[in-house]
């Protein structure tokens, strides 16, 4: 039995003793070792990476090397065979398999050494690739599709939280789902069929319990929070007005009372929306202490309430905690509070708003036209300003371009307002998706729309709020 096998193996080993086949064998065995090693780690280990693009390494790159090695072996054998045949050197009898034979031993030594070297190289490359794929740089920058989210992420308070923390869960099913998604996205990017703009139903994210609540105590009592909102006017002096809002954030106080905005939504609320970004909410239910359920249904909705039920969590309000896309007003007011564009430039707010809101074909087009637009305005309308405050105008133009680039991405069809912000209710439906005074329970109870439940408005658009002077804030 062994004799026969040995006889059949002889020509294979004889012809296989060539550089190409030996390298092929080494590649195959090295990639097999790395694959097996990572499988063992991911099945028995903990805290392994769950990046969706790992699929590229484990499902494409390593198996690719494995197969490449397998293909190289017969090619080498074939080449050596035809080479010897052409030279008329085909042996009549194939040499015996003999570990004492120096030629045969050399071959085995080469395979072992090459396997080891390949193992180190492939293993290191894989390890480094995996670490890189877990970094925000990979997620945000390796793919132009992510440009809007990357730009918004960098200026957010969470710019040190890795993308995978919020976007990919742990456990086998999350990892498999992420890999399937990653591969699908890769194909979509390759063929340009991904959605413009990218969509993000909250249901695709990890639950807040596994993300936000790892760092923020949901029960922390915040109490009231003072908001001072500054706006600049469209008049020549860019006049400042302020709104002073005391937000009743609440939380859980020392007596375990739930109060305010945070406290109330820690209860078990479930809602049904009719669109993927949850902007139109037709019903929300609250589970009461006695086990009964109060369901508030929008009076605009005539049909039966059905659809995907989502349990409300932090991200239903804080959907922009990380990817902050502003309105043009917010973006310009914010940088003007910091001093650039300078409010000393006449009509700079009005001009700035017009320039950043105009339609451009690309960010480069916008940069050129916003800059020349502002320059031309001062050159023609205010030559004194243009001559005397040249740098101030240039800085203003540069800042307008910066805020445009942070918020608008023509290549991804991301315009002002593409991504709604659910905090508040002035620019987007936000809280009023439910608290619009139009969501009513069976007994006629209306989900509150009372301004003072959420905040006290001390001043609205006031040029000189007295309360700020009293607080020493002006
Ligand atoms: C602290 C949590 C958190 C981190 C960190 C985070 N994201 Fe997000 N991401 C979110 C939330 C929440 C949404 C849903 C936004 C919405 O529905 O409006 C989202 C949505 C997205 C979307 C869909 C488009 C959108 O804005 O709705 C993309 C793409 C995205 N994130 C990419 C990234 C990338 C790339 C990184 C790292 C550079 C990252 N995210 C880091 C929480 C996070
Ligand atoms: C890894 C820890 C971490 C995670 C996870 C995290 N945060 Fe934060 N978050 C922080 C830190 C740190 C700050 C404070 C940053 C600062 O003060 O500049 C912060 C700030 C905030 C703020 C205040 C923002 C502001 O403009 O002042 C909000 C709101 C917030 N986080 C909500 C969330 C939500 C919602 C999630 C889940 C999607 C989340 N965070 C996940 C660490 C985290
Ligand atoms: C019903 C909507 C809503 C929900 C749900 C919600 N928040 Fe908030 N949260 C707010 C509002 C409104 C603010 C104040 C926003 C502002 O400062 O402009 C806020 C502020 C915050 C702040 C900043 C507090 C400070 O001292 O400035 C943090 C941190 C925060 N939320 C974390 C969370 C976390 C974590 C969760 C989930 C357990 C959560 N929020 C759930 C509405 C909500
Ligand atoms: C998905 C629907 C939904 C959204 C969105 C929502 N809420 Fe609520 N909210 C509720 C429900 C349901 C209740 C509980 C009503 C009850 O007690 O019967 C509630 C209760 C409250 C209460 C307590 C009301 C009271 O009578 O004391 C406050 C305050 C509040 N919400 C503020 C906010 C703020 C601020 C936002 C936006 C940042 C917001 N809510 C967004 C559904 C929502
Ligand atoms: C369900 C809670 C809720 C109710 C009800 C509510 N608001 Fe608000 N409102 C908010 C929140 C939250 C903010 C803060 C948004 C932010 O953080 O910028 C806000 C902010 C504001 C602001 C300042 C925003 C700005 O950009 O100037 C005004 C003005 C305002 N609300 C007016 C009202 C009035 C008037 C009513 C009554 C008809 C009302 N709100 C009812 C939650 C509510």
XYZ file of C-alpha atoms and ligand atoms in Angstrom:
689
model
C 0.000 0.000 0.000
C 2.612 2.546 1.061
C 4.902 1.254 -1.652
C 2.335 2.095 -4.315
C 1.662 5.558 -2.899
C 5.347 6.227 -2.668
C 5.751 5.198 -6.275
C 3.056 7.621 -7.405
C 4.491 10.433 -5.291
C 7.982 10.030 -6.679
C 7.473 11.945 -9.972
C 5.525 14.691 -8.151
C 8.318 15.241 -5.693
C 10.927 14.953 -8.378
C 9.400 17.610 -10.619
C 8.174 19.605 -7.634
C 11.710 20.262 -6.542
C 11.888 23.605 -8.366
C 11.792 27.200 -7.043
C 8.299 28.044 -8.310
C 6.627 24.992 -6.761
C 8.569 25.386 -3.518
C 7.487 29.039 -3.173
C 3.927 28.012 -4.005
C 3.983 25.344 -1.304
C 5.396 27.788 1.223
C 2.777 30.464 0.373
C -0.036 27.975 0.737
C 1.125 26.606 4.060
C 1.959 30.062 5.477
C -1.432 31.562 4.593
C -3.135 28.462 5.959
C -1.319 28.928 9.287
C -2.297 32.614 9.488
C -5.924 31.841 8.607
C -6.138 29.056 11.165
C -4.453 31.272 13.766
C -6.980 34.070 13.285
C -9.921 31.681 13.269
C -8.767 30.224 16.554
C -8.373 33.729 18.018
C -11.767 34.896 16.774
C -13.611 31.780 17.989
C -11.887 31.335 21.356
C -10.386 34.750 21.923
C -12.208 37.831 23.093
C -12.208 41.436 21.982
C -11.071 40.592 18.485
C -11.671 43.093 15.751
C -15.093 43.193 14.142
C -14.328 45.602 11.357
C -16.561 44.886 8.339
C -13.682 45.193 5.934
C -11.791 42.401 7.662
C -13.685 40.332 5.139
C -11.269 41.745 2.584
C -8.366 40.175 4.476
C -9.912 36.933 5.629
C -12.274 36.195 2.806
C -10.272 37.563 -0.110
C -6.586 38.290 0.568
C -5.500 35.219 2.582
C -7.578 32.660 0.656
C -6.247 34.353 -2.497
C -2.652 33.721 -1.386
C -3.585 30.170 -0.460
C -4.973 29.455 -3.911
C -2.141 31.307 -5.661
C 0.298 28.992 -3.872
C -1.726 25.955 -4.906
C -1.677 27.082 -8.529
C 2.073 27.785 -8.513
C 2.883 24.186 -7.498
C 1.568 22.412 -10.654
C 2.804 25.247 -12.877
C 6.328 24.718 -11.503
C 5.973 20.967 -11.952
C 4.763 21.379 -15.528
C 7.569 23.796 -16.402
C 10.255 21.534 -14.981
C 8.765 18.557 -16.780
C 8.721 20.235 -20.196
C 12.150 21.758 -19.554
C 13.722 18.356 -18.834
C 11.803 16.771 -21.684
C 13.118 19.344 -24.172
C 16.616 18.708 -22.905
C 16.055 14.969 -23.225
C 16.784 14.497 -19.525
C 13.596 12.774 -18.381
C 14.697 10.051 -15.965
C 13.774 6.489 -16.724
C 13.227 5.779 -13.031
C 12.241 8.463 -10.518
C 14.560 8.677 -7.536
C 13.318 7.062 -4.358
C 11.955 9.185 -1.540
C 14.871 9.039 0.808
C 15.430 11.410 3.685
C 19.129 10.656 3.461
C 19.213 12.022 -0.089
C 20.799 15.523 0.129
C 18.822 16.882 -2.851
C 15.524 15.790 -1.336
C 16.512 17.124 2.097
C 17.435 20.509 0.607
C 13.962 20.720 -0.915
C 12.296 20.048 2.424
C 14.537 22.548 4.202
C 13.743 25.233 1.635
C 9.996 24.653 2.068
C 10.255 24.861 5.856
C 12.391 28.016 5.784
C 10.218 29.699 3.157
C 7.048 28.778 5.075
C 8.463 30.400 8.173
C 9.521 33.586 6.366
C 6.180 33.791 4.541
C 4.361 33.189 7.789
C 6.123 36.139 9.401
C 5.495 38.396 6.407
C 1.866 37.418 5.804
C 1.140 37.407 9.536
C 2.619 40.859 10.097
C 0.891 42.295 7.046
C -2.426 40.858 8.168
C -2.028 42.076 11.729
C -1.134 45.564 10.597
C -3.954 45.589 8.073
C -6.416 44.593 10.774
C -5.252 47.297 13.193
C -5.394 49.866 10.441
C -8.897 48.856 9.455
C -10.063 49.478 13.003
C -8.768 53.028 12.998
C -10.993 56.003 12.250
C -8.541 57.010 9.543
C -9.348 53.875 7.588
C -13.114 54.231 7.981
C -13.176 57.931 7.335
C -10.503 58.451 4.767
C -9.817 55.352 2.706
C -13.107 55.804 0.991
C -14.264 59.122 -0.471
C -17.854 58.079 0.184
C -17.305 58.763 3.884
C -15.999 62.299 3.330
C -19.079 64.044 4.773
C -19.171 61.880 7.911
C -15.398 62.120 8.364
C -15.428 65.921 8.143
C -18.307 66.179 10.597
C -16.706 63.641 12.943
C -13.418 65.500 13.244
C -15.033 68.600 14.680
C -17.327 66.686 17.036
C -16.841 66.046 20.749
C -16.389 62.363 19.840
C -13.472 62.729 17.478
C -11.505 60.332 19.687
C -14.114 57.587 19.702
C -13.392 54.997 16.990
C -16.063 54.612 14.303
C -16.350 50.884 15.004
C -17.316 51.612 18.626
C -20.681 52.995 17.582
C -21.194 51.341 14.238
C -20.344 47.700 14.789
C -21.486 45.454 17.576
C -19.709 42.596 19.253
C -20.592 38.933 19.085
C -20.711 36.490 16.214
C -23.920 37.709 14.583
C -22.828 41.354 14.598
C -19.475 40.372 13.119
C -21.055 38.269 10.385
C -23.608 40.961 9.610
C -20.881 43.592 9.496
C -18.795 41.462 7.138
C -21.690 40.839 4.795
C -22.451 44.572 4.882
C -18.806 45.491 4.384
C -18.496 43.286 1.326
C -21.771 44.608 -0.063
C -20.608 48.187 0.488
C -17.284 47.426 -1.180
C -19.129 46.179 -4.259
C -21.407 49.222 -4.199
C -18.418 51.537 -4.032
C -16.626 49.648 -6.806
C -19.604 49.917 -9.108
C -20.742 53.333 -7.897
C -24.188 52.058 -6.904
C -24.117 53.224 -3.274
C -26.788 55.723 -2.256
C -26.096 59.461 -2.554
C -26.329 60.680 0.122
C -25.448 57.715 2.337
C -28.385 56.730 4.514
C -28.182 55.758 8.160
C -31.269 54.369 9.726
C -30.644 54.367 13.476
C -31.588 50.705 13.500
C -28.266 49.975 11.792
C -26.353 51.297 14.800
C -25.484 49.521 17.995
C -27.973 50.203 20.783
C -27.035 53.168 22.989
C -26.614 50.798 25.944
C -23.540 49.351 24.249
C -22.116 52.677 23.096
C -23.156 56.026 24.596
C -23.945 54.551 27.989
C -20.452 53.108 28.297
C -19.171 56.644 28.751
C -22.217 58.690 29.766
C -24.378 57.808 32.768
C -27.916 57.952 31.405
C -29.214 58.552 34.900
C -26.889 61.424 35.724
C -28.875 64.372 37.037
C -28.081 67.366 34.872
C -30.779 69.683 36.185
C -31.363 72.825 34.146
C -28.992 73.825 31.396
C -28.581 77.424 30.304
C -28.373 77.895 26.549
C -27.347 81.227 25.070
C -27.934 81.276 21.324
C -26.311 84.147 19.435
C -27.468 85.277 16.003
C -26.159 87.911 13.608
C -28.481 90.037 11.476
C -28.563 90.785 7.765
C -28.223 94.537 8.307
C -25.122 96.587 7.596
C -23.885 96.257 11.185
C -24.527 92.502 11.379
C -26.453 93.264 14.590
C -26.282 90.664 17.317
C -29.363 89.251 19.069
C -29.460 86.570 21.735
C -31.939 84.004 22.965
C -31.600 82.768 26.517
C -33.164 79.380 27.138
C -33.229 77.400 30.380
C -33.582 73.792 29.290
C -35.100 71.385 31.807
C -32.749 68.488 31.170
C -33.379 66.849 34.544
C -32.372 63.228 34.938
C -32.737 60.988 37.949
C -32.402 62.917 41.191
C -31.191 61.607 44.540
C -34.733 60.458 45.403
C -34.925 58.420 42.187
C -37.447 60.820 40.709
C -37.352 60.959 36.944
C -37.573 64.523 35.803
C -37.139 66.723 32.777
C -36.138 65.845 29.257
C -33.598 63.147 30.125
C -35.535 61.664 33.025
C -38.759 61.150 31.115
C -37.276 59.413 28.114
C -35.471 56.820 30.191
C -38.821 55.039 30.321
C -39.670 52.366 27.864
C -40.948 54.256 24.789
C -41.520 52.636 21.428
C -42.419 54.396 18.216
C -43.272 53.749 14.592
C -41.985 55.997 11.797
C -42.876 55.930 8.130
C -39.458 56.941 6.751
C -35.972 55.460 7.244
C -34.583 58.532 9.000
C -37.525 58.545 11.441
C -38.672 62.064 10.613
C -42.369 61.209 10.376
C -43.473 59.476 13.554
C -47.041 58.244 13.423
C -47.238 56.709 16.861
C -45.397 56.483 20.162
C -46.283 54.256 23.100
C -45.355 54.531 26.718
C -45.449 51.614 29.118
C -46.949 52.802 32.394
C -45.985 51.641 35.875
C -49.106 49.463 36.133
C -48.204 47.618 32.924
C -50.777 49.363 30.746
C -49.670 51.121 27.586
C -50.565 54.641 26.476
C -50.313 55.017 22.738
C -50.237 58.484 21.188
C -51.134 58.462 17.493
C -50.733 61.376 15.083
C -54.140 62.737 14.117
C -52.760 63.237 10.594
C -52.441 59.475 10.272
C -55.640 57.835 9.129
C -54.471 54.292 8.364
C -53.679 51.449 10.773
C -50.478 51.883 12.788
C -47.987 49.399 11.458
C -44.310 49.419 10.546
C -40.964 48.825 12.190
C -41.147 49.430 15.940
C -38.108 51.141 17.424
C -37.306 51.514 21.087
C -36.332 55.110 21.777
C -32.803 55.680 23.078
C -30.166 58.411 23.265
C -29.618 58.496 19.525
C -33.216 59.343 18.714
C -32.489 62.817 20.058
C -28.673 62.865 19.786
C -28.498 61.573 16.230
C -25.866 64.216 15.514
C -23.712 63.728 18.588
C -20.886 62.701 16.279
C -21.719 63.744 12.757
C -22.650 67.362 13.269
C -24.138 68.850 10.127
C -25.187 72.417 10.722
C -27.681 74.723 9.097
C -26.083 77.634 7.198
C -27.256 80.008 9.945
C -25.761 77.891 12.742
C -22.486 77.443 10.886
C -22.027 81.140 10.112
C -23.236 82.417 13.499
C -20.891 80.029 15.275
C -17.746 81.186 13.485
C -18.771 84.847 13.677
C -19.055 84.504 17.461
C -15.405 83.424 17.334
C -14.539 86.566 15.372
C -14.145 85.432 11.749
C -15.798 86.659 9.536
C -15.449 89.879 11.463
C -18.729 91.603 12.298
C -16.955 94.863 11.427
C -17.275 94.064 7.728
C -20.500 95.685 6.501
C -23.193 93.196 5.459
C -20.798 90.293 5.837
C -23.513 88.081 7.370
C -25.932 88.712 4.530
C -23.271 88.260 1.836
C -21.832 85.225 3.568
C -25.229 83.531 3.803
C -25.874 84.113 0.102
C -22.445 82.821 -0.903
C -22.474 79.631 1.169
C -26.034 78.779 0.169
C -25.567 79.182 -3.589
C -25.350 76.035 -5.736
C -21.876 74.882 -6.795
C -20.772 71.881 -8.821
C -17.963 70.841 -6.452
C -16.123 71.984 -3.350
C -13.351 73.387 -5.578
C -15.900 75.341 -7.585
C -17.401 76.644 -4.336
C -13.993 77.675 -2.955
C -13.202 79.697 -6.081
C -16.610 81.356 -6.389
C -17.135 82.089 -2.696
C -13.711 83.752 -2.490
C -14.084 85.829 -5.649
C -17.695 86.624 -4.747
C -16.774 88.180 -1.410
C -13.737 89.980 -2.844
C -15.796 91.435 -5.695
C -18.481 92.587 -3.293
C -16.091 94.675 -1.208
C -14.062 95.837 -4.216
C -17.169 97.250 -5.890
C -19.443 98.178 -2.942
C -16.939 99.169 -0.247
C -13.581 100.062 -1.851
C -12.452 101.664 1.440
C -13.007 98.416 3.303
C -11.337 96.430 0.525
C -8.272 98.686 0.584
C -8.097 99.203 4.339
C -9.071 95.731 5.640
C -7.812 93.479 2.913
C -6.713 90.682 5.253
C -9.979 90.753 7.177
C -11.897 90.174 3.948
C -9.547 87.377 2.864
C -9.895 85.661 6.255
C -13.662 85.982 6.080
C -13.669 84.362 2.633
C -11.449 81.548 3.842
C -13.761 80.835 6.775
C -16.818 80.800 4.518
C -15.091 78.176 2.376
C -14.208 76.173 5.498
C -17.776 75.983 6.777
C -19.046 75.163 3.297
C -16.531 72.308 2.996
C -17.525 70.932 6.373
C -21.217 70.751 5.547
C -21.777 70.481 1.806
C -20.465 67.677 -0.424
C -21.808 68.012 -3.977
C -20.124 64.748 -5.029
C -22.123 62.865 -2.378
C -25.285 64.954 -2.913
C -25.010 66.179 0.664
C -26.444 69.698 0.802
C -27.410 71.982 3.681
C -30.157 70.174 5.567
C -29.638 66.708 4.059
C -29.065 65.244 7.527
C -31.646 66.457 10.033
C -30.741 67.172 13.654
C -33.308 65.853 16.121
C -32.425 68.106 19.077
C -34.816 71.056 19.346
C -37.555 71.911 16.873
C -36.687 75.154 15.083
C -34.828 73.910 11.994
C -36.077 70.327 11.801
C -39.090 68.561 13.321
C -36.906 67.195 16.174
C -38.876 66.967 19.437
C -42.008 68.008 17.543
C -41.991 64.723 15.643
C -43.924 63.590 18.721
C -44.542 66.742 20.801
C -46.339 68.642 18.029
C -49.589 68.854 19.995
C -51.090 66.516 17.430
C -50.271 63.097 18.880
C -53.299 61.988 20.863
C -54.052 58.963 23.061
C -57.364 57.048 23.080
C -58.891 58.949 26.000
C -58.046 62.255 24.283
C -54.843 62.946 26.229
C -52.453 64.980 24.060
C -48.676 64.429 24.185
C -47.522 67.695 25.670
C -46.616 70.681 23.514
C -46.377 73.061 26.470
C -43.294 75.247 25.926
C -42.552 75.439 29.633
C -42.386 71.666 30.106
C -39.152 71.637 28.132
C -37.761 75.097 28.765
C -38.180 78.602 30.063
C -37.571 81.115 27.333
C -36.013 84.021 29.217
C -35.334 86.034 26.074
C -35.910 85.412 22.393
C -33.871 87.265 19.759
C -33.179 90.117 22.167
C -30.445 92.618 21.218
C -29.551 93.094 24.859
C -30.919 90.466 27.263
C -30.963 91.992 30.745
C -30.654 88.567 32.353
C -27.203 88.043 30.853
C -25.992 91.276 32.392
C -27.426 90.168 35.727
C -25.617 86.846 35.429
C -22.389 88.672 34.567
C -22.312 86.982 31.180
C -22.265 90.078 29.013
C -20.250 58.195 19.231
C -20.854 57.369 18.185
C -20.383 57.444 16.736
C -19.092 57.415 16.263
C -17.788 57.368 17.046
C -19.184 57.432 14.807
N -20.505 57.484 14.419
Fe -21.199 57.440 12.507
N -23.144 57.666 13.185
C -23.493 57.727 14.527
C -24.936 57.981 14.612
C -25.743 58.145 15.901
C -25.422 58.044 13.277
C -26.860 58.281 12.804
C -27.038 59.695 12.369
C -28.444 59.984 11.965
O -29.277 59.083 11.930
O -28.713 61.166 11.669
C -24.262 57.831 12.405
C -24.313 57.831 11.016
C -23.237 57.582 10.174
C -23.316 57.480 8.737
C -24.564 57.610 7.901
C -24.805 59.007 7.439
C -25.462 59.898 8.462
O -24.830 60.899 8.870
O -26.617 59.647 8.863
C -22.052 57.230 8.278
C -21.622 57.034 6.835
C -21.162 57.198 9.431
N -21.925 57.408 10.565
C -19.793 56.984 9.372
C -18.923 57.103 10.474
C -17.472 57.127 10.383
C -16.680 56.993 9.082
C -16.989 57.275 11.663
C -15.547 57.425 12.118
C -14.740 58.412 11.416
C -18.152 57.325 12.556
N -19.296 57.226 11.797
C -18.078 57.435 13.946
C -22.665 57.552 15.616
C -21.273 57.486 15.567
C -15.730 56.542 24.446
C -16.528 57.418 25.259
C -17.773 58.050 24.646
C -18.780 57.427 23.968
C -18.901 55.967 23.538
C -19.783 58.445 23.723
N -19.369 59.649 24.242
Fe -20.397 61.386 24.242
N -18.808 62.367 24.983
C -17.650 61.768 25.433
C -16.761 62.788 25.936
C -15.374 62.544 26.509
C -17.433 64.031 25.778
C -16.958 65.405 26.187
C -16.226 66.081 25.082
C -15.890 67.497 25.416
O -16.232 67.972 26.500
O -15.332 68.132 24.517
C -18.719 63.724 25.188
C -19.687 64.684 24.908
C -20.995 64.392 24.573
C -22.079 65.344 24.476
C -21.989 66.844 24.717
C -21.759 67.453 23.376
C -21.447 68.901 23.398
O -21.537 69.476 22.294
O -21.114 69.443 24.441
C -23.204 64.645 24.111
C -24.607 65.197 23.869
C -22.811 63.260 23.966
N -21.480 63.132 24.261
C -23.679 62.238 23.600
C -23.263 60.945 23.265
C -24.090 59.979 22.610
C -25.528 60.196 22.208
C -23.330 58.862 22.439
C -23.727 57.549 21.753
C -24.050 57.677 20.352
C -22.016 59.129 23.011
N -22.019 60.410 23.489
C -20.978 58.214 23.052
C -17.377 60.416 25.416
C -18.138 59.448 24.801
C -35.692 63.263 24.458
C -34.458 63.599 23.860
C -33.178 63.150 24.532
C -32.803 61.862 24.854
C -33.589 60.580 24.630
C -31.463 61.954 25.408
N -31.062 63.262 25.444
Fe -29.234 63.948 26.070
N -29.848 65.870 25.740
C -31.050 66.236 25.171
C -31.095 67.675 25.055
C -32.256 68.489 24.489
C -29.849 68.162 25.549
C -29.385 69.620 25.623
C -28.902 69.981 24.258
C -28.108 71.234 24.219
O -27.273 71.446 25.096
O -28.291 71.987 23.259
C -29.086 66.992 25.973
C -27.806 67.039 26.509
C -27.017 65.921 26.757
C -25.648 65.966 27.224
C -24.860 67.209 27.550
C -25.189 67.563 28.965
C -24.499 68.794 29.456
O -24.237 68.849 30.682
O -24.245 69.712 28.655
C -25.213 64.666 27.327
C -23.845 64.196 27.758
C -26.326 63.822 26.944
N -27.407 64.614 26.613
C -26.278 62.433 26.928
C -27.379 61.618 26.698
C -27.351 60.177 26.807
C -26.154 59.333 27.152
C -28.595 59.732 26.512
C -29.113 58.304 26.522
C -29.091 57.627 27.817
C -29.406 60.904 26.214
N -28.639 62.024 26.333
C -30.751 60.859 25.834
C -32.073 65.394 24.775
C -32.076 64.018 24.919
C -40.656 59.349 19.726
C -41.479 60.367 20.305
C -40.813 61.418 21.151
C -39.823 62.298 20.788
C -39.094 62.391 19.460
C -39.597 63.142 21.934
N -40.425 62.791 22.960
Fe -40.574 63.697 24.777
N -41.995 62.344 25.357
C -42.486 61.337 24.580
C -43.443 60.565 25.356
C -44.233 59.352 24.869
C -43.501 61.157 26.629
C -44.330 60.693 27.838
C -45.673 61.264 27.824
C -46.479 60.744 29.011
O -45.988 60.848 30.123
O -47.555 60.198 28.789
C -42.575 62.283 26.603
C -42.359 63.138 27.666
C -41.540 64.241 27.632
C -41.381 65.176 28.713
C -42.127 65.139 30.021
C -43.461 65.733 29.800
C -44.265 65.994 31.044
O -45.473 66.048 30.903
O -43.670 66.151 32.106
C -40.483 66.131 28.296
C -39.989 67.329 29.064
C -40.077 65.776 26.944
N -40.742 64.634 26.571
C -39.156 66.504 26.183
C -38.727 66.130 24.912
C -37.716 66.832 24.162
C -36.974 68.052 24.610
C -37.585 66.186 22.978
C -36.636 66.526 21.837
C -35.220 66.703 22.147
C -38.507 65.072 22.988
N -39.180 65.068 24.174
C -38.667 64.186 21.928
C -42.156 61.063 23.255
C -41.199 61.737 22.530
C -40.805 68.817 23.782
C -39.949 69.851 24.275
C -40.148 71.261 23.729
C -41.310 71.943 23.628
C -42.706 71.490 23.960
C -40.966 73.244 23.110
N -39.616 73.330 22.911
Fe -38.584 74.956 22.275
N -36.844 73.949 22.419
C -36.724 72.655 22.868
C -35.330 72.297 22.901
C -34.752 70.948 23.303
C -34.602 73.442 22.494
C -33.073 73.601 22.445
C -32.506 73.275 21.121
C -30.994 73.388 21.169
O -30.363 72.702 21.949
O -30.493 74.214 20.396
C -35.583 74.468 22.197
C -35.290 75.740 21.750
C -36.216 76.732 21.536
C -35.896 78.074 21.107
C -34.515 78.615 20.793
C -34.069 78.033 19.510
C -33.342 78.964 18.583
O -32.648 78.424 17.692
O -33.508 80.174 18.688
C -37.074 78.745 21.005
C -37.261 80.178 20.575
C -38.126 77.821 21.367
N -37.567 76.609 21.680
C -39.455 78.149 21.384
C -40.462 77.295 21.794
C -41.837 77.673 21.946
C -42.373 79.056 21.673
C -42.519 76.580 22.355
C -44.001 76.441 22.674
C -44.857 76.558 21.537
C -41.563 75.505 22.451
N -40.341 75.984 22.124
C -41.900 74.232 22.858
C -37.740 71.803 23.237
C -39.069 72.123 23.285
